[in-house]
Coordinates of N, CA, C and O in Angstrom, one line a residue:
X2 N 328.7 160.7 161.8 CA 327.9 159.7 161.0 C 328.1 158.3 161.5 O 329.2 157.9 161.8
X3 N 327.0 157.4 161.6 CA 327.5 156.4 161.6 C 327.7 155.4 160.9 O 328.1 154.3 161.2
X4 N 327.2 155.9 159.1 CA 327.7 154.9 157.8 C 327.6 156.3 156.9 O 327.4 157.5 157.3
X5 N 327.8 155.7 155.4 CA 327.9 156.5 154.5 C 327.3 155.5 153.3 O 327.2 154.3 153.5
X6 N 327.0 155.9 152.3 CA 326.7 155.0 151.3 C 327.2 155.5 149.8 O 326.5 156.3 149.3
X7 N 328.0 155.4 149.3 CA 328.4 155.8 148.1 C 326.7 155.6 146.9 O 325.9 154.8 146.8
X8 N 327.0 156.8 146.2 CA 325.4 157.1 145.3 C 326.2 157.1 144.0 O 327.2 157.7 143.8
X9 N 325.1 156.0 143.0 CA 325.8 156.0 141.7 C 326.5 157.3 141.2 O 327.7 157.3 140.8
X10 N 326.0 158.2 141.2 CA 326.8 159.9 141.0 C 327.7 160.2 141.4 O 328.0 161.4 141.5
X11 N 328.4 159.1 141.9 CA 329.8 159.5 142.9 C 329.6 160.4 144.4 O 330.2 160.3 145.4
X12 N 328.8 161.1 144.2 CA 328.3 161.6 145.8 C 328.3 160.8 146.5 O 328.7 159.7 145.9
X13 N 327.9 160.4 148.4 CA 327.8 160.2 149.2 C 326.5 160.1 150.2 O 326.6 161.1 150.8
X14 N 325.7 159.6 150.5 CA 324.7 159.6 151.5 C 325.1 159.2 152.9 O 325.3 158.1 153.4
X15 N 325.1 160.2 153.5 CA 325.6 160.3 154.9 C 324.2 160.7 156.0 O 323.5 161.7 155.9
X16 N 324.0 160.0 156.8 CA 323.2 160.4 158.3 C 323.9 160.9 159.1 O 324.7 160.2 159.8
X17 N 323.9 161.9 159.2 CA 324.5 162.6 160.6 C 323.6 162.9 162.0 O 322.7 163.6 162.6
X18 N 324.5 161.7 162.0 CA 323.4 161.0 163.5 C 323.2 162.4 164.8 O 322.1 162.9 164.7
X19 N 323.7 162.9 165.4 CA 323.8 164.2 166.0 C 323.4 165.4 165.6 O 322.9 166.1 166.4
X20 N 323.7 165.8 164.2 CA 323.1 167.0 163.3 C 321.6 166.8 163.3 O 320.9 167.8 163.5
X21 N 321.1 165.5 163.2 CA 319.9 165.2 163.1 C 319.2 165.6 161.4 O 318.1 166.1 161.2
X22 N 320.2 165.3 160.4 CA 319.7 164.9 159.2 C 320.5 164.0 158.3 O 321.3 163.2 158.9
X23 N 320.4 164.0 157.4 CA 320.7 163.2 155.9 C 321.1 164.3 155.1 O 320.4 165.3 155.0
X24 N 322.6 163.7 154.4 CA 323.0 164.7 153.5 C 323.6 163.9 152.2 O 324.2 162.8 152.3
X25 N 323.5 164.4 151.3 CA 324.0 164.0 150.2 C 325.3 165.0 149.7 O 325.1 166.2 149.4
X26 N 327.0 164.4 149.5 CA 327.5 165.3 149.4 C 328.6 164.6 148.3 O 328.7 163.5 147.9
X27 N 329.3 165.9 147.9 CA 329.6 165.7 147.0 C 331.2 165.4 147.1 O 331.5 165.3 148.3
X28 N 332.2 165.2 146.3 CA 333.2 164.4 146.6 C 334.4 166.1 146.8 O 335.2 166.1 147.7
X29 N 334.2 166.5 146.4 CA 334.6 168.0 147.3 C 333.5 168.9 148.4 O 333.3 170.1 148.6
X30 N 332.9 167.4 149.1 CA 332.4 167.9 150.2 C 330.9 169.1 150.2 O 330.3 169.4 151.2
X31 N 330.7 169.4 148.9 CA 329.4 170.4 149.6 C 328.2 169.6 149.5 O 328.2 168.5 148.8
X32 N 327.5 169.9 149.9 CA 326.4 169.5 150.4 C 325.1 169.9 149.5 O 324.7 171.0 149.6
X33 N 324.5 168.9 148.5 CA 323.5 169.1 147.5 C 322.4 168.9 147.7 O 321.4 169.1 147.0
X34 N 322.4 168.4 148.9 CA 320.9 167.7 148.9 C 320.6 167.5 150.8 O 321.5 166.9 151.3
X35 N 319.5 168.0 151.6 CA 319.6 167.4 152.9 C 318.3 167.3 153.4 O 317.6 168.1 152.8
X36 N 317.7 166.8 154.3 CA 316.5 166.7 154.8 C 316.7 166.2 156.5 O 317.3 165.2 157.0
X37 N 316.4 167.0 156.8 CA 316.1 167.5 158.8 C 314.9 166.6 159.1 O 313.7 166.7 158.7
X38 N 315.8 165.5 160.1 CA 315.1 164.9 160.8 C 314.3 165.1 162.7 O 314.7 166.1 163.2
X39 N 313.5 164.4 163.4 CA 313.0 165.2 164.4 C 314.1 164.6 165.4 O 313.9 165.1 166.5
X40 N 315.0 163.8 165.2 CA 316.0 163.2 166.0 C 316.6 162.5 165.2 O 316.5 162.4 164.0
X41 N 317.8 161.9 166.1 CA 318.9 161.1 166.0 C 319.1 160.3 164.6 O 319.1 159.1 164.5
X42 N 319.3 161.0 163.8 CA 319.5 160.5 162.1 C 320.6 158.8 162.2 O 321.7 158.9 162.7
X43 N 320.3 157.8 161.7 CA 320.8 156.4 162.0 C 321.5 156.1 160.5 O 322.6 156.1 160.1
X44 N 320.4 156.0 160.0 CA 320.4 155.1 158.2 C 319.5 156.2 157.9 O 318.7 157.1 158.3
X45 N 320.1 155.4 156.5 CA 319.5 156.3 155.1 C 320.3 155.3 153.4 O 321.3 154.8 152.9
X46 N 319.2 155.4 153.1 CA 319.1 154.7 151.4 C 318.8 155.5 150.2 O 317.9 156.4 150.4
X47 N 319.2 155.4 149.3 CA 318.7 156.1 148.3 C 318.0 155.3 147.7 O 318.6 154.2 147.8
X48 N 316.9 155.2 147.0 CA 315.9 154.3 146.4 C 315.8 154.5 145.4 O 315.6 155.7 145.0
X49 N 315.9 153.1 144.3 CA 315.8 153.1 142.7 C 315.1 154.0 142.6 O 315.9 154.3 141.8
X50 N 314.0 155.1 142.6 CA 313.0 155.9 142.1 C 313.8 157.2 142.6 O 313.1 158.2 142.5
X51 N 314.6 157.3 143.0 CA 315.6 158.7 143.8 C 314.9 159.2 144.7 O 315.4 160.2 145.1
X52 N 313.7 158.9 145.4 CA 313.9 159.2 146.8 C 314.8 158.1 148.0 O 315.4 157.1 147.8
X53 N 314.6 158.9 148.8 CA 315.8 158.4 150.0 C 314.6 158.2 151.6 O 313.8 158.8 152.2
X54 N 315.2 157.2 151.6 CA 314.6 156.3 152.6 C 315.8 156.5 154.0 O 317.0 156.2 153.9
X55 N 315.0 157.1 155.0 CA 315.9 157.6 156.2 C 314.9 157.1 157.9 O 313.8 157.0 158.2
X56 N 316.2 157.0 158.6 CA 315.8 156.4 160.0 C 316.1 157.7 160.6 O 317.2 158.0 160.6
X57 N 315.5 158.2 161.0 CA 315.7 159.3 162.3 C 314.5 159.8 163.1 O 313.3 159.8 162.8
X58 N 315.2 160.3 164.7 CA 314.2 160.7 165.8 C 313.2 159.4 166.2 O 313.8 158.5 166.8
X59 N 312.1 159.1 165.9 CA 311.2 158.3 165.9 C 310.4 157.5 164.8 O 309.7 156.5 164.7
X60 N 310.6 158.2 164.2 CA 310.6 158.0 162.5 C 311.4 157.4 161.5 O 312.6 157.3 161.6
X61 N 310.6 156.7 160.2 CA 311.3 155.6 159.0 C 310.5 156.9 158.4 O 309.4 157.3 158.8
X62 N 311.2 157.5 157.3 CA 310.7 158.2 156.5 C 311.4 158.1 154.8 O 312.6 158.1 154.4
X63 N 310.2 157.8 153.9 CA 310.5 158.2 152.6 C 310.3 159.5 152.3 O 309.4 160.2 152.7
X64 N 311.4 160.0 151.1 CA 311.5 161.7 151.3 C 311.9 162.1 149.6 O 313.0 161.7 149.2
X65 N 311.0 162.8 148.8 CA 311.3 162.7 147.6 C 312.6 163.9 147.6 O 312.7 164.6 148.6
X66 N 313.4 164.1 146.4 CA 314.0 164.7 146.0 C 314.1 166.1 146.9 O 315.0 166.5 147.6
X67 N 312.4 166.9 146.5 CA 312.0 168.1 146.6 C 311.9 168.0 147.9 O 311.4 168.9 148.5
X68 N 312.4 166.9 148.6 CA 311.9 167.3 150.2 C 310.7 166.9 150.6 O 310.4 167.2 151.8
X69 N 310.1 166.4 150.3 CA 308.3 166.0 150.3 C 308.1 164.7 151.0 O 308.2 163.8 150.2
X70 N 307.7 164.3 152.3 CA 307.7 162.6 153.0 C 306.4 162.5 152.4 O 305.5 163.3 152.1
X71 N 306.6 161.2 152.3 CA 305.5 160.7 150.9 C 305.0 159.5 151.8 O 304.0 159.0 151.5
X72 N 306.0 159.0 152.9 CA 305.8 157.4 153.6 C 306.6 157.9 154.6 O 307.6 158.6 154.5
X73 N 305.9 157.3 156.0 CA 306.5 157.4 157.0 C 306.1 156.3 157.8 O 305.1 155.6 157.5
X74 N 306.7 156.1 158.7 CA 306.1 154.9 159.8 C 306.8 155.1 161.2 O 308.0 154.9 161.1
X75 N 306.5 155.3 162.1 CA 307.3 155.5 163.5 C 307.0 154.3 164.2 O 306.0 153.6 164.4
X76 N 308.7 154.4 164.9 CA 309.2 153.6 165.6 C 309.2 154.2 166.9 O 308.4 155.1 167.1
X77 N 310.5 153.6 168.2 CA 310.8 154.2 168.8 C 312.4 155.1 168.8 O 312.7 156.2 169.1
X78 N 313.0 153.9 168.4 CA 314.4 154.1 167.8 C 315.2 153.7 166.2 O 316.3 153.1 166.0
X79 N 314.2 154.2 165.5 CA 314.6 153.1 164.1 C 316.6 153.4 163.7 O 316.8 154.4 163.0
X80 N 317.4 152.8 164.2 CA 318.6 152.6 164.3 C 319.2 152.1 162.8 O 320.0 152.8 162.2
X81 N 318.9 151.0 162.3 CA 319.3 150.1 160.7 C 317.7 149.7 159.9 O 316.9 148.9 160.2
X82 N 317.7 150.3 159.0 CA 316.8 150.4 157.8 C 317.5 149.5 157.0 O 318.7 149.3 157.1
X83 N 316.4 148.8 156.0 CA 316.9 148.4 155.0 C 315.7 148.0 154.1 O 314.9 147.1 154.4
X84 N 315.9 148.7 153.3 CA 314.6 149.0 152.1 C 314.8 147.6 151.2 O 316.0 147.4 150.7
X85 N 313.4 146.6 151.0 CA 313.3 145.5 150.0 C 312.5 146.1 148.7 O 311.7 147.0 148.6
X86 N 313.1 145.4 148.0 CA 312.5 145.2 146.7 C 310.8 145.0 146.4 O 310.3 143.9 146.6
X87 N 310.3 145.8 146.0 CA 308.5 145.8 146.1 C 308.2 147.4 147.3 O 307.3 148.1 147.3
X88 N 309.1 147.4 147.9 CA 309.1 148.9 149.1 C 309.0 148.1 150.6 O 309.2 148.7 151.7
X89 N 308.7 147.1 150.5 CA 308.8 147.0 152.1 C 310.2 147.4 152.9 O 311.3 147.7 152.4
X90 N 309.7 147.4 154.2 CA 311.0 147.8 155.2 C 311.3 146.9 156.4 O 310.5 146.4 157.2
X91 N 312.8 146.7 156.3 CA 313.0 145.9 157.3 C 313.7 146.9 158.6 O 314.8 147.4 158.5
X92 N 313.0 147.1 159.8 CA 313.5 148.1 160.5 C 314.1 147.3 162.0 O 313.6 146.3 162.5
X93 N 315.5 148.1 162.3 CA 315.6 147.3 163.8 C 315.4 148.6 164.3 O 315.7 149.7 164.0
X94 N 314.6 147.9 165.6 CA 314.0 149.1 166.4 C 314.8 149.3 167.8 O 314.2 149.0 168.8
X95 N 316.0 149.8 167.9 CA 317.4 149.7 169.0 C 316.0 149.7 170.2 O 315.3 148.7 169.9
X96 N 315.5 150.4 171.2 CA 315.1 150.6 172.4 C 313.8 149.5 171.9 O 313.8 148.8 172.9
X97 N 313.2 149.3 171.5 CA 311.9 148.7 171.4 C 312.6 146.9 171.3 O 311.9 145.9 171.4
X98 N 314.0 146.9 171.1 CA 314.4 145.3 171.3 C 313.4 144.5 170.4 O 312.6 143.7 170.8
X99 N 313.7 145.1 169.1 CA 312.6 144.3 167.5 C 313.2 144.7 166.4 O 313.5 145.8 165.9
X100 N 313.3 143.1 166.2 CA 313.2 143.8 164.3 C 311.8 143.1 163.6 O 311.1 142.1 163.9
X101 N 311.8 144.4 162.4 CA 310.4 143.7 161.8 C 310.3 143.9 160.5 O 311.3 144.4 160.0
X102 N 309.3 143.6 159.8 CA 309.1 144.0 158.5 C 308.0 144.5 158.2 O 307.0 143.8 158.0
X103 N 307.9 145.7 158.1 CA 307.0 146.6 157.2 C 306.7 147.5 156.0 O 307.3 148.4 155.6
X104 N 305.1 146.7 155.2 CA 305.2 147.0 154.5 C 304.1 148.4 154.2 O 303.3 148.7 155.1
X105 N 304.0 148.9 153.1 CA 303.9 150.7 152.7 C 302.1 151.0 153.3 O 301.7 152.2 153.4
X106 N 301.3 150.1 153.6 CA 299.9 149.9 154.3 C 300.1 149.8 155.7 O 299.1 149.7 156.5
X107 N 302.0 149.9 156.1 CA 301.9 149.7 157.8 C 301.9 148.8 158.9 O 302.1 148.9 160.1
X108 N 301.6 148.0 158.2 CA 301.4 146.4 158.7 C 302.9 145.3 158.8 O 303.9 145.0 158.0
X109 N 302.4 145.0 160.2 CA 304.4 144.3 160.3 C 303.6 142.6 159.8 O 302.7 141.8 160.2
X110 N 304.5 142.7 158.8 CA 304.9 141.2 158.2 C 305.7 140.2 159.3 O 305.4 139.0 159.5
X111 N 306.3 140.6 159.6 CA 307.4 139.5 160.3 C 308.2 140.3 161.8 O 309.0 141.2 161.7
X112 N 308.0 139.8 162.9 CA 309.0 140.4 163.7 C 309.8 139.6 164.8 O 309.6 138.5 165.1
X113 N 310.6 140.2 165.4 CA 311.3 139.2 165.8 C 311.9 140.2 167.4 O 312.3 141.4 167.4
X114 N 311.8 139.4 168.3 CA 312.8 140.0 169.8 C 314.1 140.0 169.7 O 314.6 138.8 169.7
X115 N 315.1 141.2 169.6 CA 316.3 140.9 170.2 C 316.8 142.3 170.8 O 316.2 143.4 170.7
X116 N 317.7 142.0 171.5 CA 318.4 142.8 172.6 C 318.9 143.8 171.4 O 319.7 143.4 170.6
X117 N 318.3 145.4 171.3 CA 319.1 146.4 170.7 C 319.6 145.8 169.0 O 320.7 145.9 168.6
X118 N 318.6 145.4 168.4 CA 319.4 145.3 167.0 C 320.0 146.6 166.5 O 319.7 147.8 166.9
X119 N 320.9 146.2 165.5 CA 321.8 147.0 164.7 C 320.9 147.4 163.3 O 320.3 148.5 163.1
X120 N 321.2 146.3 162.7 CA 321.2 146.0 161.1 C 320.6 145.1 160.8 O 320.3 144.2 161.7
X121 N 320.2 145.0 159.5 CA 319.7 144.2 159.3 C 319.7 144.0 157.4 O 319.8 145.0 156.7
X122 N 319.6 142.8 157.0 CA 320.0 142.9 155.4 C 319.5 141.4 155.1 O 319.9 140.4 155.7
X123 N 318.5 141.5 153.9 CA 317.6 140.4 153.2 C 319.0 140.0 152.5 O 319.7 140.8 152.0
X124 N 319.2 138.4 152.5 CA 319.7 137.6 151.4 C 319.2 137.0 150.5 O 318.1 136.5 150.5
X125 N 319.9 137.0 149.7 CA 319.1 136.0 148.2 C 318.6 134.9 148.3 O 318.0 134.3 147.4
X126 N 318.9 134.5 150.0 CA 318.3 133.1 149.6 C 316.9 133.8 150.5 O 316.1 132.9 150.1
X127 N 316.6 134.1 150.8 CA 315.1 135.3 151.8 C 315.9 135.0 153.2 O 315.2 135.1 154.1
X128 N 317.1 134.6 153.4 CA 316.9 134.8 155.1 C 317.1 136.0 155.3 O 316.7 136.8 154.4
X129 N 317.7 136.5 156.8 CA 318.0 137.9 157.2 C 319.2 137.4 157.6 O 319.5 136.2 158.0
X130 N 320.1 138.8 157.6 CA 321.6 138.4 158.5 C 321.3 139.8 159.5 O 320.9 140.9 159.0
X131 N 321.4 139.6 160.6 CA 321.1 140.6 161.5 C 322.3 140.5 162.7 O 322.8 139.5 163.3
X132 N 322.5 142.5 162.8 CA 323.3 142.5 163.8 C 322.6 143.0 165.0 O 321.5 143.6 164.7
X133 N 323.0 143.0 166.4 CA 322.5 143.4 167.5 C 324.1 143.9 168.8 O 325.3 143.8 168.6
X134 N 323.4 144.2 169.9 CA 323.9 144.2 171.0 C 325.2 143.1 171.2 O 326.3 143.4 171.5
X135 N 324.6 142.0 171.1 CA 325.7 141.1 171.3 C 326.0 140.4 170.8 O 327.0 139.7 171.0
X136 N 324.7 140.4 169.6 CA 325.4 138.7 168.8 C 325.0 139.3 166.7 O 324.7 140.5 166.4
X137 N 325.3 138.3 165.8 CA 325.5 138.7 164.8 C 324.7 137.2 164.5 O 325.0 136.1 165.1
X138 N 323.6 137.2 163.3 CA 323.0 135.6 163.4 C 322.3 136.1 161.6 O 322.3 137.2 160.9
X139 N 322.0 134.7 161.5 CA 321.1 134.4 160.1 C 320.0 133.8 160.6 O 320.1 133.0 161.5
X140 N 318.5 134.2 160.1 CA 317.6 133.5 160.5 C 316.8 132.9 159.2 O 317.1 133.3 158.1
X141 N 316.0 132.2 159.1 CA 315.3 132.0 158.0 C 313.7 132.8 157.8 O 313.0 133.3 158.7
X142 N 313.5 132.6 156.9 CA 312.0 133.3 156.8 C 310.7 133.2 157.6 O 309.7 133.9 157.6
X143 N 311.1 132.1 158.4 CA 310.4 131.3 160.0 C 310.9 131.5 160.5 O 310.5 131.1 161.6
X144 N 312.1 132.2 160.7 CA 312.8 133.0 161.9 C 313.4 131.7 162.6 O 313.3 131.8 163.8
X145 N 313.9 131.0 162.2 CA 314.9 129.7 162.9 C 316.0 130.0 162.6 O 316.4 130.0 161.4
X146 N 317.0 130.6 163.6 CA 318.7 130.9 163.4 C 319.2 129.6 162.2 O 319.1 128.4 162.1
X147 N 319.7 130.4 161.7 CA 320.6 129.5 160.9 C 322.0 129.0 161.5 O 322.4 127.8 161.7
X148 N 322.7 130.3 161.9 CA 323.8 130.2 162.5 C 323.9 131.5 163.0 O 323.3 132.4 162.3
X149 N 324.7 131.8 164.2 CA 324.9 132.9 165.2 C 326.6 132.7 165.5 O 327.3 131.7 165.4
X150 N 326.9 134.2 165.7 CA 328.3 134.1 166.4 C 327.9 135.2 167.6 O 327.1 136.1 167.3
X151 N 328.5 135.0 168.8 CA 328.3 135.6 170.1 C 329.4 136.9 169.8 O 330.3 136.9 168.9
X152 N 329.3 137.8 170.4 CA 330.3 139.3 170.5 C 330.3 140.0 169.7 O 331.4 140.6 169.4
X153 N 329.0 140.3 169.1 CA 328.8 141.4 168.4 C 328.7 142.7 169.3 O 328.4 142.8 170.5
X154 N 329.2 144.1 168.3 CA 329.0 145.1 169.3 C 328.2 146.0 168.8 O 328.5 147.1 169.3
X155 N 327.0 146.2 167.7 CA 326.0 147.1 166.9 C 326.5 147.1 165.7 O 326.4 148.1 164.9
X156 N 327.2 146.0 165.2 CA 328.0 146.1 163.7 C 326.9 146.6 162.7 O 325.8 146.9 163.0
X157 N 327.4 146.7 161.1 CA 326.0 146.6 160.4 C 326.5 145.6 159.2 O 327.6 145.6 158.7
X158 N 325.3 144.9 158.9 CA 325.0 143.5 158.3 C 325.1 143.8 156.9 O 324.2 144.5 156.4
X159 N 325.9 143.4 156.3 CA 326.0 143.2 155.0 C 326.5 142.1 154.1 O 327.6 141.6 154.5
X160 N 326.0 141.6 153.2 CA 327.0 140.6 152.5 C 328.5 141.0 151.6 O 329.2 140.0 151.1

């Protein structure tokens, strides 16, 4: 895996990036819940409404409970997801060297060039803190760095 997300229920949301899905598991380990992606499982969220919002293969997919993708949107490499409030998506797209924002009609709100982003995570004040390839930065909603530190290595962005 290459994150995990603890779920109010004490379970776990894990991508298993190589298995090529998303599992939800339990704190003695079995496995309650999973959905099979067409590749490389990255990120995954669980969403106020209990479906789960997942990056894998070429694909951003929303996936209800039952298994059912209800929303999808393809990328080339969707790598760090990060689901906003209203449903938009902020996706870094590793091989496509972008991050953007899309919202549930498909349409990129905002995007931006960088070398292999990581992560990516909306702040309270609307900037983004984004990680990548080499660097780790804040930009504002016009996309003007706030501040950058050099030697990032695909971290992921959080407050």
């Amino acid at each position: 895996p290459l994150n995990a997300r603890p779920l109010p229920n004490g379970n776990v949301l894990i991508p298993e990036h190589t298995k090529n899905r998303v599992v939800e598991v339990t704190r003695d380990h079995k496995v309650v819940w999973s959905h099979k992606m067409s590749g490389l499982t990255c990120d995954a969220h669980r969403l106020p409404n209990g479906n789960t919002l997942v990056a894998g293969g070429k694909l951003v997919q929303e996936v209800t409970p039952e298994g059912k993708v209800i929303w999808e949107y393809a990328a080339t490499l969707p790598y760090g997801i990060e689901p906003l409030p209203g449903g938009n998506v902020i996706v870094c797209d590793l091989t496509a060297n972008k991050v953007f924002e899309v919202n549930r009609q498909k349409e990129i709100l905002w995007s931006l060039d960088e070398p292999r982003p990581a992560d990516a995570f909306r702040l309270p004040s609307g900037n983004t803190l984004i990680t990548s390839s080499v660097r780790f930065f804040e930009i504002s909603p016009d996309r003007k760095v706030i501040w950058e530190q050099d030697g990032c290595r695909y971290g992921t962005a959080r407050r």
